Coordinates of C-alpha atoms (C1' of nucleotides) in Angstrom, one line a residue:
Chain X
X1 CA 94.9 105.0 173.2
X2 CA 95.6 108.8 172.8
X3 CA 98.8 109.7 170.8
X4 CA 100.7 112.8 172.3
X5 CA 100.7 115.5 169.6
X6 CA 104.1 114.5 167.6
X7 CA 106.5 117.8 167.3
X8 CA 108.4 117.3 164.4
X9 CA 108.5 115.2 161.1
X10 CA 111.5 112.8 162.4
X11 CA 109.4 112.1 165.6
X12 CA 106.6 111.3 163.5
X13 CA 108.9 109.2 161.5
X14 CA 110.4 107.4 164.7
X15 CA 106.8 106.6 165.2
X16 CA 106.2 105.1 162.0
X17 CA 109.3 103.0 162.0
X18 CA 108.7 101.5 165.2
X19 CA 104.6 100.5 164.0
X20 CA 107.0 99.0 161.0
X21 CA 109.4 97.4 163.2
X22 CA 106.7 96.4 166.0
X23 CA 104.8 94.5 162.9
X24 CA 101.3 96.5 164.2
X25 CA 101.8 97.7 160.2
X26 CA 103.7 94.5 158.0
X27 CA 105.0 94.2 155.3
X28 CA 103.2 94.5 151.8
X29 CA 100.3 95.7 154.1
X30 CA 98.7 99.5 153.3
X31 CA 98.5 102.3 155.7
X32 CA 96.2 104.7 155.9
X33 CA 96.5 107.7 154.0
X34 CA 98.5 110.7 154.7
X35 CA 95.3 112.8 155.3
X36 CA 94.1 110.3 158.4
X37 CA 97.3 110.2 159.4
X38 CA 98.1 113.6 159.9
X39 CA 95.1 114.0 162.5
X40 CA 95.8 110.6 163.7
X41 CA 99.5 112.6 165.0
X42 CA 98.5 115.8 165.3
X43 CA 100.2 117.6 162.4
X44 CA 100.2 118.8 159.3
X45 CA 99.5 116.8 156.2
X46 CA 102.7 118.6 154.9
X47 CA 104.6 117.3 157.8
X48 CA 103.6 113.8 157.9
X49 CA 104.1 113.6 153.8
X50 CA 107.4 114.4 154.6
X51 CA 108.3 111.8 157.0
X52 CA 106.5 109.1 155.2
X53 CA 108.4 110.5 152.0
X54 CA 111.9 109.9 153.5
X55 CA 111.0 106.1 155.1
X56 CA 110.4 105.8 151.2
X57 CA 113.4 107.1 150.3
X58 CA 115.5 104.5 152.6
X59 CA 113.0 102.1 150.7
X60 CA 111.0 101.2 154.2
X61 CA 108.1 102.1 152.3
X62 CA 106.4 102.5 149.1
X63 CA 104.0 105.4 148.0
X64 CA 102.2 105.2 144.7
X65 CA 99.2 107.8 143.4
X66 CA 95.5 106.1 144.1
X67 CA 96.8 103.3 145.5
X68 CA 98.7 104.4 148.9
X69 CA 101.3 103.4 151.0
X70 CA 102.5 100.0 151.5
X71 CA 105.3 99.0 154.0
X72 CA 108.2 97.3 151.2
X73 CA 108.0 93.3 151.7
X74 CA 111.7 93.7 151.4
X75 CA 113.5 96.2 152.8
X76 CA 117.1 95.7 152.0
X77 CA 117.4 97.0 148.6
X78 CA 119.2 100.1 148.8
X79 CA 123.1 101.2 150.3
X80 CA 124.4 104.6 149.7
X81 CA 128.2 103.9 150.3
X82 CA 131.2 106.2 150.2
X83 CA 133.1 106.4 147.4
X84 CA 136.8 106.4 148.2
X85 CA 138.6 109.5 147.7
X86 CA 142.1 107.6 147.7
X87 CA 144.1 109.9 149.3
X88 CA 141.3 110.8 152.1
X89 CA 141.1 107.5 152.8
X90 CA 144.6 106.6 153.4
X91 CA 145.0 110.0 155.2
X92 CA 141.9 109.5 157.8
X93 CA 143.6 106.0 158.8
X94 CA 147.0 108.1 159.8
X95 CA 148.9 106.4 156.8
X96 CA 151.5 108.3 154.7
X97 CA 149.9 108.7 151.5
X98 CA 152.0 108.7 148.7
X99 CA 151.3 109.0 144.9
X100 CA 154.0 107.6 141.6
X101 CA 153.4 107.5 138.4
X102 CA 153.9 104.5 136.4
X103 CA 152.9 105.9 133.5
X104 CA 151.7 108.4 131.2
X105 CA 151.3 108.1 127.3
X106 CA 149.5 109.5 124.7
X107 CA 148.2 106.4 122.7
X108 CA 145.3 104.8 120.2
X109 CA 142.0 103.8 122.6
X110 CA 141.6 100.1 122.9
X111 CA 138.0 99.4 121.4
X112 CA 136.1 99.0 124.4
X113 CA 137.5 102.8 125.5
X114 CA 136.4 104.1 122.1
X115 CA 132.8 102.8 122.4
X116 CA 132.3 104.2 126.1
X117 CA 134.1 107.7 125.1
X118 CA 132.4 107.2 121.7
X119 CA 135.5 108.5 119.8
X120 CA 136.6 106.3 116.3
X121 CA 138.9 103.6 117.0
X122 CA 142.0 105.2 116.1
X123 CA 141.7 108.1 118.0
X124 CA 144.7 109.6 120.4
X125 CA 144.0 109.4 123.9
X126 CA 146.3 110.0 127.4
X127 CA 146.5 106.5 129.3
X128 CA 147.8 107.6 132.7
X129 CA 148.9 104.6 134.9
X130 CA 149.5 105.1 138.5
X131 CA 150.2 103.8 142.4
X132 CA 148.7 105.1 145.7
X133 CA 150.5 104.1 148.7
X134 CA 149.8 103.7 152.2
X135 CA 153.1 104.1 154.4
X136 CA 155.3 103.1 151.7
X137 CA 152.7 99.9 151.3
X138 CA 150.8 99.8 147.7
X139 CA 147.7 100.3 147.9
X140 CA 145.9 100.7 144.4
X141 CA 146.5 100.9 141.3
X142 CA 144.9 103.7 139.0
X143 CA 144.6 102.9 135.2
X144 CA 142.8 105.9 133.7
X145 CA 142.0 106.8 130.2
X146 CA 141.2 110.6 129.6
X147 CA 139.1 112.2 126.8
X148 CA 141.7 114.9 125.1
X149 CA 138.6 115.9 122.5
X150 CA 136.6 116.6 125.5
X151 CA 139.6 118.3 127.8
X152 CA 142.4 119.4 125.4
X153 CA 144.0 121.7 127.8
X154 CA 145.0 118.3 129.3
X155 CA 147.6 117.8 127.4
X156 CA 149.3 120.3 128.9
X157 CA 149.4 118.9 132.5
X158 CA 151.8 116.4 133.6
X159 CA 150.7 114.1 136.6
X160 CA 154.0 112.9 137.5
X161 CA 154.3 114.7 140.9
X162 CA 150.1 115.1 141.1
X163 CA 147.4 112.4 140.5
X164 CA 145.3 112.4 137.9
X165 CA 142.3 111.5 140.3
X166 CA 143.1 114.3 142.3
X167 CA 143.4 116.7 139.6
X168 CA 140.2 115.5 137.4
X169 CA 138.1 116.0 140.5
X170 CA 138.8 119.0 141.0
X171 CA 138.9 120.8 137.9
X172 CA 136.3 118.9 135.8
X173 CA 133.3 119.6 136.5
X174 CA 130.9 116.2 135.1
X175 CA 127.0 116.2 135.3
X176 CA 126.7 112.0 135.5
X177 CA 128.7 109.0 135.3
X178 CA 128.4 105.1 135.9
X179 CA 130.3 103.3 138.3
X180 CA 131.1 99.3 139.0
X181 CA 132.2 97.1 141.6
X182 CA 134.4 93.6 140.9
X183 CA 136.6 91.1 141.8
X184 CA 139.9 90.0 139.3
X185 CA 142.6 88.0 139.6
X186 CA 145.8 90.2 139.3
X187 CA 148.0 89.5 136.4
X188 CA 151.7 89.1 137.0
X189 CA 152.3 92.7 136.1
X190 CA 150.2 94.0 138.9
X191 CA 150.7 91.6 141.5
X192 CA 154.2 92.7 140.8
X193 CA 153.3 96.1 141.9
X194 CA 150.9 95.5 144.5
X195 CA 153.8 93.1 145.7
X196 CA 151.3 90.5 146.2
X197 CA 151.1 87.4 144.1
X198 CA 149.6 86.8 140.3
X199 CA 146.2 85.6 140.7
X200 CA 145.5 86.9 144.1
X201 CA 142.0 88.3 144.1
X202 CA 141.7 92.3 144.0
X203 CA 138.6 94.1 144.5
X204 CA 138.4 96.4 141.8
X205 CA 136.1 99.7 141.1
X206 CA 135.5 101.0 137.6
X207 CA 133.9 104.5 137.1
X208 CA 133.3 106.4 133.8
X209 CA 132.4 110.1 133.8
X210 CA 130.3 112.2 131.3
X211 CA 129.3 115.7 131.1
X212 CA 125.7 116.2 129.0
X213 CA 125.7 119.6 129.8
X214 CA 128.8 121.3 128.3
X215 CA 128.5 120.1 125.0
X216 CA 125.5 121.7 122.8
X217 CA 125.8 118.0 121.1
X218 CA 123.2 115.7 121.4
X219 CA 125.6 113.0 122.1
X220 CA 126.9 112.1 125.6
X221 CA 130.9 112.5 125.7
X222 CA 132.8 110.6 128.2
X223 CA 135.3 112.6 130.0
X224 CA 137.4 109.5 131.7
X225 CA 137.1 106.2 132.2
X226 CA 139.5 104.9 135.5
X227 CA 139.8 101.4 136.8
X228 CA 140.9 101.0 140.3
X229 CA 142.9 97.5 141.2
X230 CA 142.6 97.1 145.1
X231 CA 145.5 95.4 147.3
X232 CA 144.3 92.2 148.4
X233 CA 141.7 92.4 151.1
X234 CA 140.4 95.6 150.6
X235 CA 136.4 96.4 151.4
X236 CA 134.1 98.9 151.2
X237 CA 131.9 98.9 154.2
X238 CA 128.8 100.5 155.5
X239 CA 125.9 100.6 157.3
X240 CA 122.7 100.1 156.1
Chain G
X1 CA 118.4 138.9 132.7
X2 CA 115.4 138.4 133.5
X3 CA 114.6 134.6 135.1
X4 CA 111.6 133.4 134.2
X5 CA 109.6 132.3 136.9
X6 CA 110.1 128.7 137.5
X7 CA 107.5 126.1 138.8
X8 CA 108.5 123.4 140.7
X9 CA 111.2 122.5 143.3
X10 CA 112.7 120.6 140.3
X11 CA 113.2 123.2 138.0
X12 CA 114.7 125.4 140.6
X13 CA 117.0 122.3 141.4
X14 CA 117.9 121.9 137.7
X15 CA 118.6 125.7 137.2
X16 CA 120.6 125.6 140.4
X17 CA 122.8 122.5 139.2
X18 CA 123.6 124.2 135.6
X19 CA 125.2 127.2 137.4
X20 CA 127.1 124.7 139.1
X21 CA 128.1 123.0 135.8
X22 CA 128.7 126.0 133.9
X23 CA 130.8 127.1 137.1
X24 CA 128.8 130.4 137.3
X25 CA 129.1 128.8 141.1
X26 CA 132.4 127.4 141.0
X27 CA 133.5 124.2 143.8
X28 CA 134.2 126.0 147.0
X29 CA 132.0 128.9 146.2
X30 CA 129.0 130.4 148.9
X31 CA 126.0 130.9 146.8
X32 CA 123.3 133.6 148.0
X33 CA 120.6 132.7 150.9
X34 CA 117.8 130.7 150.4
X35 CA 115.6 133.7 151.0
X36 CA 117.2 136.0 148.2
X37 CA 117.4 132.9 145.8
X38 CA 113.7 132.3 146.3
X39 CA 113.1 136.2 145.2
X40 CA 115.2 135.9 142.2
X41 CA 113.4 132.5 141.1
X42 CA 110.2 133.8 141.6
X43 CA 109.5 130.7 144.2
X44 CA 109.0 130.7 147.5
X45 CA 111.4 130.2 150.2
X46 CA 110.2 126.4 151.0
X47 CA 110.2 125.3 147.2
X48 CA 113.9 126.7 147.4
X49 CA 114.8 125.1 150.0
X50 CA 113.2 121.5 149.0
X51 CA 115.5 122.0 145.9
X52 CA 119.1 122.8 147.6
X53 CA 118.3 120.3 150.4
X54 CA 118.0 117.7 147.3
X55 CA 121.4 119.1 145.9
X56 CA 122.5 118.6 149.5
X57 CA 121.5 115.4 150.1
X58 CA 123.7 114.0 147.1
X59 CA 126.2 116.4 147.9
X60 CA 126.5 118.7 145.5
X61 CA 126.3 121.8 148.1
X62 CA 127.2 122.2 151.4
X63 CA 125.0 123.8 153.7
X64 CA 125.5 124.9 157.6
X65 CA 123.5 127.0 159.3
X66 CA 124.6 130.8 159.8
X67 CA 127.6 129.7 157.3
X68 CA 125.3 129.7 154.1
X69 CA 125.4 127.6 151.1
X70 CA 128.6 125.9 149.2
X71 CA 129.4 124.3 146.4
X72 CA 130.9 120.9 147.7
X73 CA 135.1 120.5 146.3
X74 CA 134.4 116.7 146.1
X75 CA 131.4 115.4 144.4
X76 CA 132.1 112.4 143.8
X77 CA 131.4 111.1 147.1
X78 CA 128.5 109.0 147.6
X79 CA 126.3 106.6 145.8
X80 CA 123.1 105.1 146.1
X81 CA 123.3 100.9 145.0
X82 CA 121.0 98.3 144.5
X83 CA 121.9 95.5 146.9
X84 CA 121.0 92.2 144.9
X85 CA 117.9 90.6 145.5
X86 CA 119.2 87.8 144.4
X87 CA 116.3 85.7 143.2
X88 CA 115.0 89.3 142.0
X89 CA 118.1 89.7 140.3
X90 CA 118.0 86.7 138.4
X91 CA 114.3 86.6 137.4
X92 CA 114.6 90.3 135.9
X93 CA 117.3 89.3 133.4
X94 CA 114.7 86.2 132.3
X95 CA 116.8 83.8 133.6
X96 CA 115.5 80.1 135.4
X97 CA 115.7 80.9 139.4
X98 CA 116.9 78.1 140.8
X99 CA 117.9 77.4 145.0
X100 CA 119.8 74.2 146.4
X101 CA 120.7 73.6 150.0
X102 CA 124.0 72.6 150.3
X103 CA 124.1 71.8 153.9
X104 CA 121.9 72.9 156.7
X105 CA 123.2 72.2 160.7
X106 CA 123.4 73.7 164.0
X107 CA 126.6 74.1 164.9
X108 CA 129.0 75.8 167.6
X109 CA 129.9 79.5 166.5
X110 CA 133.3 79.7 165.2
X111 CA 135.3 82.6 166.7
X112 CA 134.3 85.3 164.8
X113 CA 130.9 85.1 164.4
X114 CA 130.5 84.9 168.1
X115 CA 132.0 88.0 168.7
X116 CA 129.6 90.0 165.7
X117 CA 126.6 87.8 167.7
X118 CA 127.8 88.9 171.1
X119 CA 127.1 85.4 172.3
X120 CA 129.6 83.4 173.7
X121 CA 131.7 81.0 172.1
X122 CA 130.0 77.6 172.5
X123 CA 126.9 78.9 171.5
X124 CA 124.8 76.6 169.2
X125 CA 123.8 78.4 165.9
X126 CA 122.1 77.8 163.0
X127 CA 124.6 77.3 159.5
X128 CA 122.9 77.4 156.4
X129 CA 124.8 77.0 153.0
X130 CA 123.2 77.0 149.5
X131 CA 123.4 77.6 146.0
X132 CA 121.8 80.1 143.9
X133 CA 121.5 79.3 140.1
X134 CA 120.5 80.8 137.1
X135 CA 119.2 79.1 134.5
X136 CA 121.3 76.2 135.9
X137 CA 124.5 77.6 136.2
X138 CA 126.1 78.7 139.7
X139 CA 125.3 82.1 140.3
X140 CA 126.1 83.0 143.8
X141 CA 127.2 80.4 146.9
X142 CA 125.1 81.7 150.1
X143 CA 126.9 81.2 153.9
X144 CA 125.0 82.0 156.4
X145 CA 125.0 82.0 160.5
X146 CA 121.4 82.6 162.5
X147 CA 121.1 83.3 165.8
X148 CA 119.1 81.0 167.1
X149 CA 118.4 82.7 170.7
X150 CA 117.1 85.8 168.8
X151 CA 115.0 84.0 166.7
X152 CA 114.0 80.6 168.5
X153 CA 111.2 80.0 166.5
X154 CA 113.4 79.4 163.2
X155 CA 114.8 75.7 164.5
X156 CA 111.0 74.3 163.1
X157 CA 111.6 75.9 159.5
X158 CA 113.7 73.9 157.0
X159 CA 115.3 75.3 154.1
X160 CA 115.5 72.5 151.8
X161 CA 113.0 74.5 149.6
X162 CA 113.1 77.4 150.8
X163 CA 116.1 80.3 151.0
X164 CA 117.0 81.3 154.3
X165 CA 117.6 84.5 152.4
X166 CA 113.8 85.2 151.1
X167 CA 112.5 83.5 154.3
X168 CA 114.8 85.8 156.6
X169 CA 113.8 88.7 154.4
X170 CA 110.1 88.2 154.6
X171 CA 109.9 87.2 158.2
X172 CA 112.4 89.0 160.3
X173 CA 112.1 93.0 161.4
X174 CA 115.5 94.0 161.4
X175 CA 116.2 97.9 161.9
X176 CA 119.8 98.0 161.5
X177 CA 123.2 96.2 159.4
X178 CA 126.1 96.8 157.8
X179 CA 127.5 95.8 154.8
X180 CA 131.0 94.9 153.1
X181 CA 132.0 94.4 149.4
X182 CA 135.0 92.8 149.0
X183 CA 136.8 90.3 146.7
X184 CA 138.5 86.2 147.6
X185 CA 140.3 84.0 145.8
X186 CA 138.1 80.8 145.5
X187 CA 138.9 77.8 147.7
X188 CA 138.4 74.6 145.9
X189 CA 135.8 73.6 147.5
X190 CA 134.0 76.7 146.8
X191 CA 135.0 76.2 143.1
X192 CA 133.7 72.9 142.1
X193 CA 130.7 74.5 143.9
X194 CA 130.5 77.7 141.3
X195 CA 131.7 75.3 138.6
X196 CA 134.9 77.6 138.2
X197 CA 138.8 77.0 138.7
X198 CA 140.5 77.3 142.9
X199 CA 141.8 80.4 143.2
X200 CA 139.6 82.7 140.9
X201 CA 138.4 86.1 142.1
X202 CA 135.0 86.1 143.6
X203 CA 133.0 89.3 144.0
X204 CA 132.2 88.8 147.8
X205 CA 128.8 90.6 149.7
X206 CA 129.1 90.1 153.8
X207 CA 125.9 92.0 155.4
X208 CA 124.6 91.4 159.0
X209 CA 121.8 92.5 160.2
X210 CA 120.6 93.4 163.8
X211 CA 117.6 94.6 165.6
X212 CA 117.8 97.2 168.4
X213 CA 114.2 97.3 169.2
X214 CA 112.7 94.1 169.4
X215 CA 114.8 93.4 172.5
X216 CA 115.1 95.5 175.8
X217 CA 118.1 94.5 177.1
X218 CA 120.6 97.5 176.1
X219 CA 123.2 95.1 173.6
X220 CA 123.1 94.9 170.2
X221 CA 121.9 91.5 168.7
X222 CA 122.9 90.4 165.4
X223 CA 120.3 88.3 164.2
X224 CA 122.1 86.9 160.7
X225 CA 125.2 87.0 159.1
X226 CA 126.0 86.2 155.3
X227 CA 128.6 85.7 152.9
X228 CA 127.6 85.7 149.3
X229 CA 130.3 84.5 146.6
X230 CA 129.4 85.3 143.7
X231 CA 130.5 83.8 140.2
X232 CA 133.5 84.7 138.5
X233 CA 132.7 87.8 136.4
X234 CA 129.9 89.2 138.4
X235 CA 129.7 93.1 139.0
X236 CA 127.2 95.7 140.8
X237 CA 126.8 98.3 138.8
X238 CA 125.0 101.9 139.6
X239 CA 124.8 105.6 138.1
X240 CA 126.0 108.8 139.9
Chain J
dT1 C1' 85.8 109.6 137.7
dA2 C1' 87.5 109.6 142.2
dG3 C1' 91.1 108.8 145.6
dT4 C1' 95.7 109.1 146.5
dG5 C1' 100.2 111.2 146.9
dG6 C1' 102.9 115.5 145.2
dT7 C1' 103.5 120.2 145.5
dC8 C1' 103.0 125.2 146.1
dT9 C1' 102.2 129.3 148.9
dA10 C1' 102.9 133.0 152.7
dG11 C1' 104.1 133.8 157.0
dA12 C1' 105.9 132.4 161.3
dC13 C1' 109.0 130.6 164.7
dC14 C1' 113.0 127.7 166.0
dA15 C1' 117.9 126.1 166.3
dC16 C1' 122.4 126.6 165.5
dA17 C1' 126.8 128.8 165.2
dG18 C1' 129.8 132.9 164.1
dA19 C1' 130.9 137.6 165.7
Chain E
dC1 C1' 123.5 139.4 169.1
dT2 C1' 122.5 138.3 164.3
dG3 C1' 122.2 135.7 160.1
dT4 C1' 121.6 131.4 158.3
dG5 C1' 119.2 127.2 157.3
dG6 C1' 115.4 124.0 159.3
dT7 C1' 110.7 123.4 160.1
dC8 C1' 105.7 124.0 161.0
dT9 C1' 101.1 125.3 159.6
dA10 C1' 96.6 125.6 156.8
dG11 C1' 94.6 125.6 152.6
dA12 C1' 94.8 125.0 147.9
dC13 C1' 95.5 122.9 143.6
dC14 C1' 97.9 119.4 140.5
dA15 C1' 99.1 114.7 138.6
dC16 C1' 98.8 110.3 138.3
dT17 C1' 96.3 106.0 138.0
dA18 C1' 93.0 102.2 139.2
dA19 C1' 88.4 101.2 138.4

DNA sequence: TAGTGGTCTAGACCACAGA
DNA sequence: CTGTGGTCTAGACCACTAA
């Protein structure tokens, strides 16, 4: 069987995914190296690298030094998903977005903020609570805690007309950060102001920023920690 | 200022991502063409360009063609998770896998899952629900509907001893899916399952997968659906 | 040690999208 | 039309790692 020559690296890609998908390669199995493949298609060794180099990427595959390539025995291991951007999101459905603060205090950090912004447990820091809404309708709740030591000119800004999401993003710039997905029942307070009822399941989203490179210290500095509370049947969806 | 020359794509991508940080190239900004760059660096143009197509790719620049290069407003955008495993997922925390088969029938489709099957309503399919354990306790409650007239040959395999999920993963091609995170309130059923109270939040997984190749005919066919409910308290966690 | 993937280079041409 | 990123090529050398 003669192989046209292959144009392109996402042609040869196509390729290889349908000698995955067809099972003429399976899974756990090892392909011949890049070398024989290259003349096998008709390309460049550099061009074939690169198309077997993204199917690993989307975790189809997997490359290691001396050994080769292997097709993965299982395949669904990796998502990249969209992280909402509140107010984009409510905006791209044609919903009213609408932002109030419920509020904003400077107070001591609960222990479990001072170990992630690695601050001593008495230390001052701005608790900013908030509400996103969709047409009028609550949406989420934001409960963010924000590093003064690390952004002092904060103290200075008042989110009551602006959120503090929207803000942060834009004007701190952060190098890394960790981020988690849940499920909690709401307490009475916030099923009060989602306006659904106390113990009603919310998908919630916790995400901690840090910045290594700003600082000349060694140690990581959390910049602010926010905890997202979900209305009631809220997902995150994508494609895989 | 003289750059030194640097070696590798990585490097280059590093050196490109601390002018970011240190907002040399401030959010919004058009940086200089690859060509110039890859002067200044002392790199060629390739090597540049392997590095701000990596920056691109978790979208920390913006690139269009005859446009030039940004620095992307939002960065916090995207991110790459783990989707459990879940016998994986126990096993790597030294925990006891353990798998039970709750019930295992063919049944007709309820409503919805004909439609995401694209068979109609009476159809028989496959229902398959087990439990997950680690180290004894509940860990995740699996719920899952296979398409039988995709994959015939799955009538002959039991699952008594065997996940549906590992088999399924193992055994069928799939090419594409989607995926939803989301959060329910427990039914009580589902509770004395998961050992837990009615009515506590569960962290909730829903994925089907489909396969656009195997078949010729022009639709779409799902191939599995599955719910996941998880245990009270359980999180995905990833890094940005 | 030897075989594999990982990367670099220089130069060329292509594809897209503003002007 | 022109300027930008996107890609291809051939050949070379490097880096990791199983044997």
């Amino acid at each position: 069987m003669i192989k046209p020559a292959r144009r392109n690296w996402q042609d040869v890609m196509s390729e290889v995914e349908q000698r995955i998908y067809s099972r003429q390669w399976r899974p756990g199995e090892l392909i011949p190296n890049e070398a024989d493949l290259a003349i096998e298609f008709g390309c460049a060794r550099v061009t074939m690298n690169r198309a077997l180099r993204a199917l690993a990427e989307t975790g189809l595959l997997d490359r290691r030094r001396k050994v080769g390539t292997r097709v993965t025995l299982n395949p669904i291991t990796k998502a990249t998903l969209q992280i909402p951007v509140i107010r984009s999101e409510i905006e791209a459905r044609n919903h009213l977005y609408g932002y109030y603060l419920l509020d904003e205090k400077i107070e001591k950090a609960p222990h479990f903020i001072s170990k992630l912004f690695n601050v001593s447990v008495g230390t001052q820091l701005l608790h900013v609570i908030s509400l996103h809404c969709a047409d009028g309708s609550p949406y989420v709740i934001e409960d963010r805690w924000i590093n003064l030591i690390a952004l002092p000119h904060l103290s200075d800004v008042s989110f009551a007309a602006l959120s503090a999401n929207e803000w942060l993003l834009q004007n701190t710039p952060f190098t890394h950060g960790d981020i988690s997905f849940g499920a909690t029942n709401a307490s009475a307070e916030e099923a009060s102001i989602l306006k659904t009822k106390a113990g009603a399941a919310l998908f919630t989203i916790e995400r901690t920023t840090r910045n290594r490179i700003a600082d000349s210290k060694p140690k990581d500095k959390a910049l602010t920690n926010v905890r997202l509370l979900f209305r009631p049947g809220y997902q995150v969806h994508t494609n895989l």
